[in-house]
PDB file of C-alpha atoms and ligand atoms in Angstrom:
ATOM      1  CA  MET A   1       0.000   0.000   0.000  1.00  0.00           C
ATOM      2  CA  LEU A   2       1.384   3.409  -0.977  1.00  0.00           C
ATOM      3  CA  TRP A   3      -0.367   5.785   1.384  1.00  0.00           C
ATOM      4  CA  PRO A   4       2.201   8.195   2.793  1.00  0.00           C
ATOM      5  CA  VAL A   5       0.023   9.524   5.615  1.00  0.00           C
ATOM      6  CA  ALA A   6      -0.677   5.979   6.854  1.00  0.00           C
ATOM      7  CA  MET A   7       2.304   3.780   5.924  1.00  0.00           C
ATOM      8  CA  ASP A   8       5.911   4.346   4.996  1.00  0.00           C
ATOM      9  CA  THR A   9       5.957   2.312   1.798  1.00  0.00           C
ATOM     10  CA  LYS A  10       8.879   3.191  -0.469  1.00  0.00           C
ATOM     11  CA  TYR A  11       8.626   3.620  -4.225  1.00  0.00           C
ATOM     12  CA  GLU A  12      11.231   0.907  -4.580  1.00  0.00           C
ATOM     13  CA  HIS A  13       8.841  -1.593  -2.927  1.00  0.00           C
ATOM     14  CA  ILE A  14       6.318  -0.827  -5.649  1.00  0.00           C
ATOM     15  CA  ARG A  15       8.920  -1.094  -8.422  1.00  0.00           C
ATOM     16  CA  GLN A  16       9.879  -4.570  -7.224  1.00  0.00           C
ATOM     17  CA  MET A  17       6.310  -5.901  -7.512  1.00  0.00           C
ATOM     18  CA  PRO A  18       5.416  -7.934 -10.604  1.00  0.00           C
ATOM     19  CA  ASP A  19       3.272  -6.030 -13.111  1.00  0.00           C
ATOM     20  CA  GLY A  20      -0.460  -6.227 -12.307  1.00  0.00           C
ATOM     21  CA  HIS A  21       0.361  -7.356  -8.750  1.00  0.00           C
ATOM     22  CA  MET A  22      -2.062  -4.950  -7.042  1.00  0.00           C
ATOM     23  CA  ASP A  23      -5.742  -5.850  -7.388  1.00  0.00           C
ATOM     24  CA  VAL A  24      -6.787  -2.216  -7.335  1.00  0.00           C
ATOM     25  CA  CYS A  25      -5.191   1.210  -7.018  1.00  0.00           C
ATOM     26  CA  PHE A  26      -7.166   4.284  -5.992  1.00  0.00           C
ATOM     27  CA  PHE A  27      -5.078   7.079  -7.473  1.00  0.00           C
ATOM     28  CA  ASN A  28      -5.635  10.366  -5.710  1.00  0.00           C
ATOM     29  CA  GLY A  29      -4.580  13.738  -7.123  1.00  0.00           C
ATOM     30  CA  SER A  30      -3.915  15.299 -10.492  1.00  0.00           C
ATOM     31  CA  VAL A  31      -0.546  15.265 -12.260  1.00  0.00           C
ATOM     32  CA  ARG A  32       1.478  18.461 -12.131  1.00  0.00           C
ATOM     33  CA  ASN A  33       5.074  17.354 -11.757  1.00  0.00           C
ATOM     34  CA  SER A  34       7.531  14.721 -12.898  1.00  0.00           C
ATOM     35  CA  GLU A  35       7.248  12.646  -9.711  1.00  0.00           C
ATOM     36  CA  GLN A  36       3.477  12.381 -10.053  1.00  0.00           C
ATOM     37  CA  GLU A  37       3.850  11.465 -13.723  1.00  0.00           C
ATOM     38  CA  GLU A  38       6.322   8.709 -12.902  1.00  0.00           C
ATOM     39  CA  LEU A  39       3.977   7.377 -10.196  1.00  0.00           C
ATOM     40  CA  ALA A  40       1.021   7.404 -12.574  1.00  0.00           C
ATOM     41  CA  HIS A  41       2.896   5.155 -15.022  1.00  0.00           C
ATOM     42  CA  LEU A  42       4.333   2.955 -12.268  1.00  0.00           C
ATOM     43  CA  LEU A  43       1.001   2.399 -10.503  1.00  0.00           C
ATOM     44  CA  ARG A  44      -0.764   1.778 -13.799  1.00  0.00           C
ATOM     45  CA  ARG A  45       1.739  -0.967 -14.563  1.00  0.00           C
ATOM     46  CA  LYS A  46       1.493  -2.581 -11.152  1.00  0.00           C
ATOM     47  CA  SER A  47      -2.329  -2.480 -10.833  1.00  0.00           C
ATOM     48  CA  SER A  48      -4.955  -4.735 -12.366  1.00  0.00           C
ATOM     49  CA  VAL A  49      -7.585  -2.031 -11.842  1.00  0.00           C
ATOM     50  CA  LEU A  50      -6.779   1.669 -11.734  1.00  0.00           C
ATOM     51  CA  VAL A  51      -9.404   4.015 -10.285  1.00  0.00           C
ATOM     52  CA  ALA A  52      -9.118   7.794 -10.655  1.00  0.00           C
ATOM     53  CA  PHE A  53     -10.118   8.661  -7.113  1.00  0.00           C
ATOM     54  CA  GLY A  54     -11.698  12.062  -6.610  1.00  0.00           C
ATOM     55  CA  SER A  55     -12.134  15.140  -8.687  1.00  0.00           C
ATOM     56  CA  CYS A  56      -8.383  15.906  -8.932  1.00  0.00           C
ATOM     57  CA  ALA A  57      -7.534  12.583 -10.562  1.00  0.00           C
ATOM     58  CA  GLN A  58     -10.699  12.636 -12.637  1.00  0.00           C
ATOM     59  CA  HIS A  59     -10.765  16.226 -13.917  1.00  0.00           C
ATOM     60  CA  GLY A  60      -7.895  18.193 -12.360  1.00  0.00           C
ATOM     61  CA  CYS A  61     -10.205  19.839  -9.793  1.00  0.00           C
ATOM     62  CA  ILE A  62      -9.224  23.162  -8.196  1.00  0.00           C
ATOM     63  CA  PRO A  63      -5.473  22.765  -8.913  1.00  0.00           C
ATOM     64  CA  GLY A  64      -6.510  22.669 -12.596  1.00  0.00           C
ATOM     65  CA  LEU A  65      -7.529  26.329 -12.406  1.00  0.00           C
ATOM     66  CA  ALA A  66      -3.794  27.068 -12.473  1.00  0.00           C
ATOM     67  CA  ASN A  67      -3.940  26.058 -16.154  1.00  0.00           C
ATOM     68  CA  LEU A  68      -5.225  29.570 -16.797  1.00  0.00           C
ATOM     69  CA  TYR A  69      -1.584  30.592 -16.388  1.00  0.00           C
ATOM     70  CA  SER A  70       1.712  29.324 -17.737  1.00  0.00           C
ATOM     71  CA  ARG A  71       4.345  27.643 -15.609  1.00  0.00           C
ATOM     72  CA  GLU A  72       6.546  30.749 -15.890  1.00  0.00           C
ATOM     73  CA  ARG A  73       3.752  33.058 -14.813  1.00  0.00           C
ATOM     74  CA  ILE A  74       3.064  30.902 -11.747  1.00  0.00           C
ATOM     75  CA  LEU A  75       6.737  30.776 -10.768  1.00  0.00           C
ATOM     76  CA  ASP A  76       7.091  34.549 -11.307  1.00  0.00           C
ATOM     77  CA  THR A  77       4.108  35.139  -9.030  1.00  0.00           C
ATOM     78  CA  VAL A  78       5.220  32.789  -6.280  1.00  0.00           C
ATOM     79  CA  TYR A  79       8.948  33.595  -6.253  1.00  0.00           C
ATOM     80  CA  ARG A  80       9.034  37.225  -7.431  1.00  0.00           C
ATOM     81  CA  ASP A  81       5.811  39.211  -7.622  1.00  0.00           C
ATOM     82  CA  GLU A  82       3.865  38.486  -4.442  1.00  0.00           C
ATOM     83  CA  PRO A  83       4.196  41.444  -2.031  1.00  0.00           C
ATOM     84  CA  SER A  84       5.318  39.166   0.797  1.00  0.00           C
ATOM     85  CA  VAL A  85       8.166  37.603  -1.239  1.00  0.00           C
ATOM     86  CA  ASP A  86      11.686  38.443  -0.078  1.00  0.00           C
ATOM     87  CA  ASN A  87      13.907  36.918  -2.761  1.00  0.00           C
ATOM     88  CA  PRO A  88      16.442  39.542  -3.932  1.00  0.00           C
ATOM     89  CA  ASP A  89      18.536  36.980  -5.830  1.00  0.00           C
ATOM     90  CA  GLY A  90      15.525  35.634  -7.705  1.00  0.00           C
ATOM     91  CA  VAL A  91      16.168  32.081  -6.517  1.00  0.00           C
ATOM     92  CA  ARG A  92      13.898  29.459  -8.086  1.00  0.00           C
ATOM     93  CA  PRO A  93      13.505  25.786  -7.192  1.00  0.00           C
ATOM     94  CA  ALA A  94      16.044  23.804  -9.218  1.00  0.00           C
ATOM     95  CA  PRO A  95      15.502  20.162 -10.214  1.00  0.00           C
ATOM     96  CA  ARG A  96      19.047  19.403  -9.025  1.00  0.00           C
ATOM     97  CA  ALA A  97      21.263  21.036  -6.444  1.00  0.00           C
ATOM     98  CA  ALA A  98      24.650  20.129  -5.007  1.00  0.00           C
ATOM     99  CA  VAL A  99      24.888  20.121  -1.222  1.00  0.00           C
ATOM    100  CA  LYS A 100      27.773  18.928   0.918  1.00  0.00           C
ATOM    101  CA  GLU A 101      26.119  15.547   1.393  1.00  0.00           C
ATOM    102  CA  GLY A 102      25.814  15.055  -2.371  1.00  0.00           C
ATOM    103  CA  GLU A 103      23.120  15.935  -4.915  1.00  0.00           C
ATOM    104  CA  VAL A 104      19.495  16.565  -4.002  1.00  0.00           C
ATOM    105  CA  THR A 105      16.683  16.595  -6.526  1.00  0.00           C
ATOM    106  CA  LEU A 106      13.204  18.060  -6.757  1.00  0.00           C
ATOM    107  CA  PRO A 107      10.415  16.990  -9.115  1.00  0.00           C
ATOM    108  CA  GLU A 108      10.095  19.181 -12.193  1.00  0.00           C
ATOM    109  CA  PHE A 109       7.096  21.484 -12.210  1.00  0.00           C
ATOM    110  CA  HIS A 110       5.159  20.948 -15.443  1.00  0.00           C
ATOM    111  CA  ASP A 111       3.445  23.569 -17.555  1.00  0.00           C
ATOM    112  CA  ARG A 112      -0.024  22.276 -16.786  1.00  0.00           C
ATOM    113  CA  VAL A 113      -2.154  20.159 -14.503  1.00  0.00           C
ATOM    114  CA  ARG A 114      -3.371  16.957 -16.138  1.00  0.00           C
ATOM    115  CA  PRO A 115      -6.105  14.544 -15.080  1.00  0.00           C
ATOM    116  CA  LEU A 116      -4.875  10.960 -14.697  1.00  0.00           C
ATOM    117  CA  ASP A 117      -6.431   9.658 -17.916  1.00  0.00           C
ATOM    118  CA  ARG A 118      -4.391  12.152 -19.957  1.00  0.00           C
ATOM    119  CA  LEU A 119      -1.354  10.035 -19.089  1.00  0.00           C
ATOM    120  CA  VAL A 120      -2.473   6.449 -18.600  1.00  0.00           C
ATOM    121  CA  ALA A 121      -5.518   4.266 -19.201  1.00  0.00           C
ATOM    122  CA  VAL A 122      -7.982   4.586 -16.314  1.00  0.00           C
ATOM    123  CA  ASP A 123     -10.439   1.776 -15.571  1.00  0.00           C
ATOM    124  CA  TYR A 124     -12.918   3.608 -13.317  1.00  0.00           C
ATOM    125  CA  TYR A 125     -13.624   7.042 -11.927  1.00  0.00           C
ATOM    126  CA  LEU A 126     -14.779   7.765  -8.396  1.00  0.00           C
ATOM    127  CA  PRO A 127     -15.872  11.401  -8.448  1.00  0.00           C
ATOM    128  CA  GLY A 128     -16.225  14.073  -5.793  1.00  0.00           C
ATOM    129  CA  CYS A 129     -14.243  16.522  -3.724  1.00  0.00           C
ATOM    130  CA  PRO A 130     -13.927  14.478  -1.623  1.00  0.00           C
ATOM    131  CA  PRO A 131     -15.595  11.311  -2.944  1.00  0.00           C
ATOM    132  CA  PRO A 132     -18.617  10.506  -0.746  1.00  0.00           C
ATOM    133  CA  VAL A 133     -17.980   7.717   1.766  1.00  0.00           C
ATOM    134  CA  PRO A 134     -20.937   5.525   0.612  1.00  0.00           C
ATOM    135  CA  LEU A 135     -19.556   5.554  -2.946  1.00  0.00           C
ATOM    136  CA  ILE A 136     -16.089   4.588  -1.708  1.00  0.00           C
ATOM    137  CA  VAL A 137     -17.582   1.717   0.312  1.00  0.00           C
ATOM    138  CA  ASP A 138     -19.617   0.584  -2.717  1.00  0.00           C
ATOM    139  CA  ALA A 139     -16.510   0.672  -4.905  1.00  0.00           C
ATOM    140  CA  VAL A 140     -14.392  -1.311  -2.446  1.00  0.00           C
ATOM    141  CA  GLU A 141     -17.162  -3.894  -1.977  1.00  0.00           C
ATOM    142  CA  ALA A 142     -17.561  -4.188  -5.750  1.00  0.00           C
ATOM    143  CA  VAL A 143     -13.820  -4.813  -6.129  1.00  0.00           C
ATOM    144  CA  PHE A 144     -13.768  -7.547  -3.478  1.00  0.00           C
ATOM    145  CA  ALA A 145     -17.000  -9.141  -4.709  1.00  0.00           C
ATOM    146  CA  GLY A 146     -15.768  -9.076  -8.301  1.00  0.00           C
ATOM    147  CA  ARG A 147     -18.829  -7.186  -9.493  1.00  0.00           C
ATOM    148  CA  LEU A 148     -17.312  -4.067 -11.027  1.00  0.00           C
ATOM    149  CA  PRO A 149     -19.181  -2.775 -14.088  1.00  0.00           C
ATOM    150  CA  GLY A 150     -17.607  -2.524 -17.534  1.00  0.00           C
ATOM    151  CA  ARG A 151     -14.370  -0.569 -17.625  1.00  0.00           C
ATOM    152  CA  GLY A 152     -14.399   3.167 -18.226  1.00  0.00           C
ATOM    153  CA  GLN A 153     -17.401   3.887 -16.023  1.00  0.00           C
ATOM    154  CA  VAL A 154     -17.949   6.499 -13.346  1.00  0.00           C
ATOM    155  CA  LEU A 155     -18.803   4.663 -10.109  1.00  0.00           C
ATOM    156  CA  CYS A 156     -21.715   6.913  -9.276  1.00  0.00           C
ATOM    157  CA  PRO A 157     -25.447   7.315 -10.024  1.00  0.00           C
ATOM    158  CA  THR A 158     -26.216   8.575 -13.501  1.00  0.00           C
ATOM    159  CA  LYS A 159     -28.846  11.228 -12.715  1.00  0.00           C
ATOM    160  CA  ALA A 160     -28.209  14.959 -12.446  1.00  0.00           C
ATOM    161  CA  LEU A 161     -28.158  16.545  -9.005  1.00  0.00           C
ATOM    162  CA  CYS A 162     -31.319  18.516  -9.866  1.00  0.00           C
ATOM    163  CA  ASP A 163     -33.152  15.206 -10.414  1.00  0.00           C
ATOM    164  CA  ASP A 164     -32.358  14.354  -6.822  1.00  0.00           C
ATOM    165  CA  CYS A 165     -33.036  17.764  -5.265  1.00  0.00           C
ATOM    166  CA  GLU A 166     -36.097  18.553  -3.172  1.00  0.00           C
ATOM    167  CA  ARG A 167     -35.936  22.174  -4.305  1.00  0.00           C
ATOM    168  CA  ASN A 168     -36.560  21.130  -7.893  1.00  0.00           C
ATOM    169  CA  THR A 169     -40.286  21.847  -7.776  1.00  0.00           C
ATOM    170  CA  ASN A 170     -40.667  24.316 -10.635  1.00  0.00           C
ATOM    171  CA  GLN A 171     -40.116  22.916 -14.126  1.00  0.00           C
ATOM    172  CA  ALA A 172     -40.399  26.391 -15.665  1.00  0.00           C
ATOM    173  CA  LYS A 173     -37.432  27.902 -13.878  1.00  0.00           C
ATOM    174  CA  LYS A 174     -36.619  31.534 -14.476  1.00  0.00           C
ATOM    175  CA  MET A 175     -33.466  33.276 -13.345  1.00  0.00           C
ATOM    176  CA  PRO A 176     -34.078  36.999 -13.516  1.00  0.00           C
ATOM    177  CA  ASP A 177     -30.792  38.126 -12.033  1.00  0.00           C
ATOM    178  CA  VAL A 178     -27.322  36.822 -11.159  1.00  0.00           C
ATOM    179  CA  ARG A 179     -26.232  37.415  -7.596  1.00  0.00           C
ATOM    180  CA  ARG A 180     -23.392  36.243  -5.421  1.00  0.00           C
ATOM    181  CA  VAL A 181     -24.093  34.058  -2.421  1.00  0.00           C
ATOM    182  CA  TYR A 182     -23.302  36.758   0.120  1.00  0.00           C
ATOM    183  CA  GLU A 183     -25.775  39.172  -1.485  1.00  0.00           C
ATOM    184  CA  VAL A 184     -28.810  36.986  -0.742  1.00  0.00           C
ATOM    185  CA  ALA A 185     -30.270  35.402   2.381  1.00  0.00           C
ATOM    186  CA  ALA A 186     -31.091  32.223   0.473  1.00  0.00           C
ATOM    187  CA  ASP A 187     -34.484  30.643   1.080  1.00  0.00           C
ATOM    188  CA  PRO A 188     -33.680  26.999   1.999  1.00  0.00           C
ATOM    189  CA  ASN A 189     -36.780  25.726   0.195  1.00  0.00           C
ATOM    190  CA  VAL A 190     -36.357  27.432  -3.164  1.00  0.00           C
ATOM    191  CA  CYS A 191     -34.058  26.465  -6.024  1.00  0.00           C
ATOM    192  CA  PHE A 192     -30.894  28.561  -5.948  1.00  0.00           C
ATOM    193  CA  LEU A 193     -31.181  29.419  -9.614  1.00  0.00           C
ATOM    194  CA  GLU A 194     -34.588  30.959  -9.055  1.00  0.00           C
ATOM    195  CA  GLN A 195     -33.001  33.105  -6.365  1.00  0.00           C
ATOM    196  CA  GLY A 196     -30.370  34.358  -8.809  1.00  0.00           C
ATOM    197  CA  ILE A 197     -27.580  32.198  -7.366  1.00  0.00           C
ATOM    198  CA  ILE A 198     -25.670  29.962  -9.757  1.00  0.00           C
ATOM    199  CA  CYS A 199     -25.994  26.328  -8.718  1.00  0.00           C
ATOM    200  CA  MET A 200     -24.271  23.723 -10.885  1.00  0.00           C
ATOM    201  CA  GLY A 201     -26.990  21.146 -10.190  1.00  0.00           C
ATOM    202  CA  PRO A 202     -28.252  20.889 -13.790  1.00  0.00           C
ATOM    203  CA  ALA A 203     -24.779  19.956 -15.086  1.00  0.00           C
ATOM    204  CA  THR A 204     -23.549  17.837 -12.168  1.00  0.00           C
ATOM    205  CA  ARG A 205     -23.967  14.161 -11.270  1.00  0.00           C
ATOM    206  CA  THR A 206     -25.806  13.294  -8.122  1.00  0.00           C
ATOM    207  CA  GLY A 207     -24.397  10.809  -5.607  1.00  0.00           C
ATOM    208  CA  CYS A 208     -23.046  13.193  -2.966  1.00  0.00           C
ATOM    209  CA  GLY A 209     -26.163  13.175  -0.805  1.00  0.00           C
ATOM    210  CA  ARG A 210     -26.724  16.832  -1.747  1.00  0.00           C
ATOM    211  CA  ARG A 211     -24.082  17.853   0.770  1.00  0.00           C
ATOM    212  CA  CYS A 212     -23.986  21.538  -0.119  1.00  0.00           C
ATOM    213  CA  ILE A 213     -27.677  22.005  -0.914  1.00  0.00           C
ATOM    214  CA  ASN A 214     -28.593  20.559   2.494  1.00  0.00           C
ATOM    215  CA  GLY A 215     -26.342  23.182   4.045  1.00  0.00           C
ATOM    216  CA  ASN A 216     -28.131  25.901   2.036  1.00  0.00           C
ATOM    217  CA  TRP A 217     -25.125  26.379  -0.212  1.00  0.00           C
ATOM    218  CA  PRO A 218     -25.248  26.074  -4.008  1.00  0.00           C
ATOM    219  CA  CYS A 219     -23.585  23.163  -5.736  1.00  0.00           C
ATOM    220  CA  THR A 220     -20.233  24.094  -7.258  1.00  0.00           C
ATOM    221  CA  GLY A 221     -20.047  20.902  -9.312  1.00  0.00           C
ATOM    222  CA  CYS A 222     -17.523  18.603  -7.613  1.00  0.00           C
ATOM    223  CA  MET A 223     -19.143  15.336  -8.751  1.00  0.00           C
ATOM    224  CA  GLY A 224     -18.354  16.207 -12.343  1.00  0.00           C
ATOM    225  CA  PRO A 225     -20.532  16.288 -15.433  1.00  0.00           C
ATOM    226  CA  THR A 226     -23.649  14.257 -16.050  1.00  0.00           C
ATOM    227  CA  PRO A 227     -23.271  11.130 -18.258  1.00  0.00           C
ATOM    228  CA  GLY A 228     -22.495  11.819 -21.894  1.00  0.00           C
ATOM    229  CA  VAL A 229     -21.257  15.344 -21.150  1.00  0.00           C
ATOM    230  CA  SER A 230     -17.547  15.977 -21.576  1.00  0.00           C
ATOM    231  CA  ASP A 231     -17.530  19.675 -20.673  1.00  0.00           C
ATOM    232  CA  GLN A 232     -19.428  20.468 -17.485  1.00  0.00           C
ATOM    233  CA  GLY A 233     -18.964  24.238 -17.732  1.00  0.00           C
ATOM    234  CA  ALA A 234     -20.275  24.395 -21.290  1.00  0.00           C
ATOM    235  CA  LYS A 235     -23.271  22.294 -20.264  1.00  0.00           C
ATOM    236  CA  MET A 236     -24.015  24.651 -17.379  1.00  0.00           C
ATOM    237  CA  MET A 237     -23.758  27.743 -19.575  1.00  0.00           C
ATOM    238  CA  SER A 238     -26.150  26.105 -21.985  1.00  0.00           C
ATOM    239  CA  ALA A 239     -28.589  25.372 -19.131  1.00  0.00           C
ATOM    240  CA  LEU A 240     -28.322  28.967 -17.945  1.00  0.00           C
ATOM    241  CA  SER A 241     -29.055  30.318 -21.391  1.00  0.00           C
ATOM    242  CA  ALA A 242     -32.462  28.622 -21.184  1.00  0.00           C
ATOM    243  CA  ILE A 243     -33.467  30.133 -17.857  1.00  0.00           C
ATOM    244  CA  LEU A 244     -31.707  33.504 -17.718  1.00  0.00           C
ATOM    245  CA  ARG A 245     -34.582  35.745 -18.597  1.00  0.00           C
ATOM    246  CA  VAL A 246     -36.229  38.819 -17.239  1.00  0.00           C
ATOM    247  CA  ASP A 247     -39.594  38.111 -18.795  1.00  0.00           C
ATOM    248  CA  ASP A 248     -41.984  35.242 -18.051  1.00  0.00           C
ATOM    249  CA  GLU A 249     -43.226  34.938 -21.600  1.00  0.00           C
ATOM    250  CA  GLN A 250     -40.208  35.360 -23.813  1.00  0.00           C
ATOM    251  CA  ARG A 251     -36.483  34.852 -23.837  1.00  0.00           C
ATOM    252  CA  SER A 252     -34.194  37.733 -23.035  1.00  0.00           C
ATOM    253  CA  THR A 253     -32.565  39.753 -25.771  1.00  0.00           C
ATOM    254  CA  PRO A 254     -28.797  39.339 -26.305  1.00  0.00           C
ATOM    255  CA  ASP A 255     -28.242  42.669 -24.519  1.00  0.00           C
ATOM    256  CA  GLN A 256     -30.240  41.519 -21.535  1.00  0.00           C
ATOM    257  CA  VAL A 257     -28.373  38.197 -21.409  1.00  0.00           C
ATOM    258  CA  GLU A 258     -25.050  40.021 -21.620  1.00  0.00           C
ATOM    259  CA  LYS A 259     -26.079  42.253 -18.731  1.00  0.00           C
ATOM    260  CA  LEU A 260     -27.160  39.248 -16.681  1.00  0.00           C
ATOM    261  CA  LEU A 261     -23.956  37.363 -17.431  1.00  0.00           C
ATOM    262  CA  ALA A 262     -21.898  40.358 -16.319  1.00  0.00           C
ATOM    263  CA  GLY A 263     -23.126  39.362 -12.867  1.00  0.00           C
ATOM    264  CA  VAL A 264     -20.938  36.227 -13.054  1.00  0.00           C
ATOM    265  CA  LYS A 265     -17.794  37.734 -11.570  1.00  0.00           C
ATOM    266  CA  ASP A 266     -15.554  34.697 -11.969  1.00  0.00           C
ATOM    267  CA  PRO A 267     -16.710  32.622 -14.960  1.00  0.00           C
ATOM    268  CA  ALA A 268     -13.778  30.159 -14.897  1.00  0.00           C
ATOM    269  CA  GLY A 269     -14.086  29.610 -11.146  1.00  0.00           C
ATOM    270  CA  THR A 270     -17.863  29.340 -11.390  1.00  0.00           C
ATOM    271  CA  PHE A 271     -18.301  27.020 -14.360  1.00  0.00           C
ATOM    272  CA  TYR A 272     -14.954  25.195 -14.240  1.00  0.00           C
ATOM    273  CA  MET A 273     -14.048  25.057 -10.555  1.00  0.00           C
ATOM    274  CA  TYR A 274     -13.331  21.327 -10.863  1.00  0.00           C
ATOM    275  CA  GLY A 275     -13.196  20.658 -14.587  1.00  0.00           C
ATOM    276  CA  LEU A 276     -10.925  23.192 -16.269  1.00  0.00           C
ATOM    277  CA  ALA A 277      -8.016  20.779 -16.820  1.00  0.00           C
ATOM    278  CA  ALA A 278     -10.380  18.432 -18.671  1.00  0.00           C
ATOM    279  CA  ALA A 279     -12.413  21.089 -20.491  1.00  0.00           C
ATOM    280  CA  THR A 280     -12.607  21.593 -24.234  1.00  0.00           C
ATOM    281  CA  VAL A 281     -10.917  24.991 -23.879  1.00  0.00           C
ATOM    282  CA  ALA A 282      -8.536  24.291 -21.026  1.00  0.00           C
ATOM    283  CA  ARG A 283      -6.039  27.151 -21.147  1.00  0.00           C
ATOM    284  CA  GLY A 284      -6.066  30.883 -20.516  1.00  0.00           C
ATOM    285  CA  ARG A 285      -5.272  33.259 -23.351  1.00  0.00           C
ATOM    286  CA  ARG A 286      -1.688  34.501 -23.203  1.00  0.00           C
ATOM    287  CA  GLY A 287      -0.972  38.172 -22.549  1.00  0.00           C
TER     288      GLY A 287
HETATM  289  S1  SF4 B 301     -30.219  24.078  -9.461  1.00  0.00           S
HETATM  290 FE1  SF4 B 301     -29.453  23.471  -7.437  1.00  0.00          FE
HETATM  291  S2  SF4 B 301     -31.041  24.109  -5.970  1.00  0.00           S
HETATM  292 FE2  SF4 B 301     -31.959  24.114  -8.019  1.00  0.00          FE
HETATM  293  S3  SF4 B 301     -32.919  22.122  -8.212  1.00  0.00           S
HETATM  294 FE3  SF4 B 301     -30.864  21.953  -9.108  1.00  0.00          FE
HETATM  295  S4  SF4 B 301     -29.561  21.248  -7.445  1.00  0.00           S
HETATM  296 FE4  SF4 B 301     -31.464  21.972  -6.512  1.00  0.00          FE
HETATM  297  S1  SF4 B 302     -23.676  19.587  -3.824  1.00  0.00           S
HETATM  298 FE1  SF4 B 302     -22.307  19.795  -5.608  1.00  0.00          FE
HETATM  299  S2  SF4 B 302     -20.394  20.692  -4.847  1.00  0.00           S
HETATM  300 FE2  SF4 B 302     -21.592  19.943  -3.055  1.00  0.00          FE
HETATM  301  S3  SF4 B 302     -20.807  17.876  -2.693  1.00  0.00           S
HETATM  302 FE3  SF4 B 302     -22.585  17.671  -4.052  1.00  0.00          FE
HETATM  303  S4  SF4 B 302     -21.756  17.717  -6.173  1.00  0.00           S
HETATM  304 FE4  SF4 B 302     -20.159  18.465  -4.773  1.00  0.00          FE
END
């Protein structure tokens, strides 16, 4: 078992295993550096079943938002531009450095965050940030009972969160305004969208037990897109375009929609909080 917070297994122990030796590997985290990339290939080789565990491994999750910026821009910010940085010599982490005891190495920081399946074949996905405990238990039981579904599947219900939400009482939703959470005392019985608050429920898989909704907080989308959807943010924008309207009878004009959308202060963080690294357009524009 390679679980650094629980056991001190060394990489060398894993390398010495025969290929396919591990029945199952739950791979946690996205891939941003050379060490993680090496581990992804190593654990793929040594595992019969590889599960992308959690939103980071599945879609890049919040670390994937760094893909809006280049590697150089991130390093400039962290080691030069932040007001609290005191680094007059402009020192940067180096992959290799000589010290009196010998040479020490650091993993190389890559230009982008990648979900696990951008590097190796993934057998199953266990979504969520974090994955809900009942789904983890189901997955482990399925592994031991030998009743895993066909490879490539997301180990999670297939419905959208809205289909599972008690607030979903009005089929003719209308969103007349876009507001931020702190601007509204949200009614706990009314759909967030109808209160002007963006909730990713229409574009997100259920299976989390409605953790945020039950706490009167809108869904931000951690369970990933609904089945058949590759780009969760695009799906959500499409859903919004159907309900963003100021008038009951007719759709809003382009000007009205533009005004409403100006209320979304952080489009990447709102629509792609978990899925930017796996999105169709997954980079920021340079300059
Ligand atoms: S948008 Fe959110 S609050 Fe509204 S029905 Fe869907 S999950 Fe529930
Ligand atoms: S409500 Fe949305 S953000 Fe919250 S746990 Fe469920 S899927 Fe994740």
